[in-house]
Coordinates of C-alpha atoms in Angstrom, one line a residue:
X1 CA 2.3 -11.1 -11.9
X2 CA 4.2 -10.1 -15.0
X3 CA 7.9 -11.1 -15.4
X4 CA 9.1 -7.5 -14.9
X5 CA 7.1 -7.1 -11.7
X6 CA 8.4 -10.4 -10.4
X7 CA 12.0 -9.3 -11.1
X8 CA 11.3 -5.9 -9.4
X9 CA 10.0 -7.6 -6.2
X10 CA 12.8 -10.2 -6.3
X11 CA 15.5 -7.5 -6.6
X12 CA 14.0 -5.5 -3.7
X13 CA 13.9 -8.6 -1.5
X14 CA 17.6 -9.5 -2.3
X15 CA 18.8 -6.0 -1.5
X16 CA 17.0 -6.0 1.8
X17 CA 18.3 -9.4 2.7
X18 CA 21.9 -8.5 1.9
X19 CA 21.7 -5.2 3.7
X20 CA 20.0 -6.7 6.8
X21 CA 17.7 -3.7 7.1
X22 CA 14.7 -2.0 5.6
X23 CA 14.9 1.1 3.4
X24 CA 11.6 2.2 4.8
X25 CA 10.8 2.8 8.5
X26 CA 7.2 2.0 8.6
X27 CA 6.6 4.3 11.6
X28 CA 8.1 7.5 12.7
X29 CA 6.5 7.4 16.2
X30 CA 3.7 5.5 17.9
X31 CA 1.0 6.7 15.5
X32 CA 2.7 8.1 12.4
X33 CA 2.7 5.9 9.3
X34 CA 5.6 6.2 6.7
X35 CA 6.0 4.9 3.2
X36 CA 7.9 6.0 0.1
X37 CA 6.4 6.7 -3.3
X38 CA 7.1 7.9 -6.9
X39 CA 4.5 9.8 -8.9
X40 CA 4.3 10.9 -12.5
X41 CA 1.8 12.5 -14.8
X42 CA -0.7 15.3 -15.0
X43 CA -4.2 16.1 -13.7
X44 CA -6.9 15.5 -16.3
X45 CA -9.6 18.1 -16.9
X46 CA -12.2 15.3 -17.1
X47 CA -12.1 13.2 -14.0
X48 CA -14.7 10.6 -14.8
X49 CA -13.3 7.0 -14.5
X50 CA -14.0 3.4 -14.1
X51 CA -11.9 0.7 -12.5
X52 CA -10.3 -1.7 -14.8
X53 CA -10.6 -5.5 -14.4
X54 CA -7.8 -7.2 -12.5
X55 CA -6.8 -10.9 -12.0
X56 CA -7.1 -10.1 -8.3
X57 CA -10.9 -9.6 -8.7
X58 CA -11.0 -13.4 -9.5
X59 CA -8.2 -14.6 -7.2
X60 CA -9.0 -12.4 -4.2
X61 CA -12.4 -11.0 -5.0
X62 CA -13.6 -9.9 -1.5
X63 CA -10.2 -8.4 -0.6
X64 CA -9.8 -6.6 -3.9
X65 CA -13.3 -5.1 -3.7
X66 CA -12.6 -3.9 -0.2
X67 CA -9.5 -2.0 -1.4
X68 CA -11.4 -0.5 -4.4
X69 CA -14.1 0.8 -2.0
X70 CA -11.4 2.5 0.1
X71 CA -9.7 4.0 -3.0
X72 CA -13.1 5.1 -4.4
X73 CA -13.6 7.3 -1.4
X74 CA -10.1 8.9 -1.7
X75 CA -10.6 9.6 -5.4
X76 CA -14.0 11.2 -4.8
X77 CA -12.6 13.7 -2.3
X78 CA -10.4 15.2 -5.1
X79 CA -13.1 15.4 -7.7
X80 CA -12.9 12.0 -9.5
X81 CA -16.3 10.7 -10.5
X82 CA -16.9 7.0 -11.1
X83 CA -19.1 6.1 -14.0
X84 CA -19.5 3.2 -16.5
X85 CA -16.8 2.2 -19.0
X86 CA -18.7 3.6 -22.0
X87 CA -18.7 7.2 -20.7
X88 CA -15.6 7.3 -18.6
X89 CA -12.6 9.5 -19.6
X90 CA -10.2 7.5 -17.5
X91 CA -9.4 3.8 -16.7
X92 CA -7.9 3.5 -13.3
X93 CA -6.1 0.3 -12.2
X94 CA -4.9 -0.9 -8.8
X95 CA -2.3 -3.6 -8.4
X96 CA -0.3 -4.8 -5.4
X97 CA 2.4 -7.4 -4.9
X98 CA 4.0 -8.8 -1.7
X99 CA 7.5 -10.1 -2.2
X100 CA 9.3 -13.0 -0.5
X101 CA 10.0 -12.6 3.2
X102 CA 13.6 -12.0 4.4
X103 CA 15.2 -12.2 7.8
X104 CA 15.4 -8.8 9.4
X105 CA 16.9 -9.5 12.8
X106 CA 16.3 -11.1 16.2
X107 CA 14.0 -10.3 19.1
X108 CA 14.0 -11.3 22.7
X109 CA 10.7 -12.4 24.0
X110 CA 9.9 -13.0 27.7
X111 CA 8.3 -16.4 28.4
X112 CA 7.0 -17.7 31.7
X113 CA 5.3 -20.7 33.0
X114 CA 4.3 -22.0 36.5
X115 CA 7.9 -23.1 37.1
X116 CA 10.2 -20.4 35.7
X117 CA 10.6 -17.2 33.6
X118 CA 13.1 -16.9 30.8
X119 CA 13.9 -15.0 27.6
X120 CA 13.6 -16.6 24.2
X121 CA 15.2 -15.4 21.0
X122 CA 13.0 -15.3 17.9
X123 CA 13.9 -14.5 14.3
X124 CA 12.1 -11.5 12.8
X125 CA 11.1 -11.5 9.1
X126 CA 9.8 -8.7 6.8
X127 CA 8.4 -8.6 3.3
X128 CA 8.4 -5.8 0.7
X129 CA 5.1 -4.4 -0.5
X130 CA 4.6 -2.8 -3.9
X131 CA 1.4 -0.9 -4.7
X132 CA 0.7 0.6 -8.1
X133 CA -2.2 3.0 -8.9
X134 CA -2.4 4.1 -12.5
X135 CA -4.8 6.1 -14.7
X136 CA -5.0 5.7 -18.5
X137 CA -7.1 7.5 -21.1
X138 CA -10.0 5.2 -21.7
X139 CA -10.1 5.7 -25.5
X140 CA -6.4 5.8 -26.4
X141 CA -5.0 3.8 -23.4
X142 CA -2.4 6.5 -23.1
X143 CA -0.9 6.7 -19.5
X144 CA -2.2 9.8 -17.7
X145 CA -0.7 9.4 -14.2
X146 CA 0.7 6.8 -11.9
X147 CA 1.7 6.5 -8.2
X148 CA 4.0 3.7 -7.2
X149 CA 4.2 3.0 -3.4
X150 CA 6.8 0.9 -1.5
X151 CA 6.4 -0.3 2.1
X152 CA 7.6 -3.1 4.3
X153 CA 5.3 -5.5 6.1
X154 CA 6.0 -7.5 9.2
X155 CA 3.4 -10.1 8.1
X156 CA 1.1 -10.5 5.2
X157 CA -2.0 -10.0 7.4
X158 CA -1.0 -6.4 7.9
X159 CA -2.0 -5.6 4.3
X160 CA -5.7 -5.0 5.1
X161 CA -4.8 -2.3 7.6
X162 CA -2.0 -0.8 5.7
X163 CA -3.8 -0.2 2.4
X164 CA -6.0 2.7 3.5
X165 CA -2.9 4.5 4.8
X166 CA -1.2 4.0 1.5
X167 CA -4.3 5.4 -0.4
X168 CA -4.4 8.5 1.9
X169 CA -0.6 9.1 1.5
X170 CA -1.0 8.8 -2.3
X171 CA -4.0 11.1 -2.6
X172 CA -2.0 14.4 -3.0
X173 CA 0.1 12.8 -5.7
X174 CA -2.7 11.6 -8.1
X175 CA -2.1 13.5 -11.3
X176 CA 1.2 15.1 -10.1
X177 CA 4.9 14.5 -10.4
X178 CA 6.9 13.7 -7.3
X179 CA 10.3 14.7 -8.8
X180 CA 11.9 11.6 -7.4
X181 CA 11.2 9.3 -4.5
X182 CA 9.3 11.0 -1.6
X183 CA 8.9 9.8 2.0
X184 CA 5.3 10.5 2.9
X185 CA 3.9 10.4 6.5
X186 CA 0.4 10.2 7.9
X187 CA -0.3 10.8 11.6
X188 CA -3.3 8.8 12.8
X189 CA -5.8 11.0 14.7
X190 CA -9.2 10.2 16.1
X191 CA -10.8 12.2 13.3
X192 CA -9.0 10.2 10.6
X193 CA -9.6 6.9 12.4
X194 CA -13.4 7.6 12.5
X195 CA -13.7 9.1 9.0
X196 CA -11.9 6.4 7.1
X197 CA -12.3 3.4 9.5
X198 CA -8.5 3.2 10.0
X199 CA -7.0 0.5 12.2
X200 CA -3.4 1.0 13.3
X201 CA -1.4 -1.8 11.7
X202 CA 1.3 -2.0 14.3
X203 CA 1.4 -3.0 18.0
X204 CA 1.6 0.6 19.3
X205 CA -1.1 3.2 19.2
X206 CA -2.0 6.6 20.7

């Protein structure tokens, strides 16, 4: 993680901790996902690309390859064609960072055993997620477009289920400008679930 990215994640975490709440509601209702994003750039006429190398390919090789495979499908649907580095017009990078967890509030949990039933208060924690998808000119390394997505996780293990939702929410912003931060929603349907292999990241579903 670069120093600037570390500072960005740290600042987000501090703001959330001090405010005691999340800037992003991760769901609108039982099966509608919500994130916020910023997008900049233009759509290239030549959409051939390759994925750039990332330190995550070494540190989390299986996880990173899984996310690239999901992103590859989303890109192909809007005309992007993966090829080798020598012939690609674009270099596309994927990066993601999870910030430090912060206390969000308390929950009351019902507990029972063979002798009694009672309520137990537990502390709830959340953690900020930052996902960056960027495209550069393969020859000049000039930035072409970027999509920066923010979300909030209840636990780190949610990332595997959340990433495909983030890619789908980002799809319409690749090569476009969002004109400021946008709240983007995606309602999970049976069709989307089957087409993309989506798994609802939260406790409630249809």
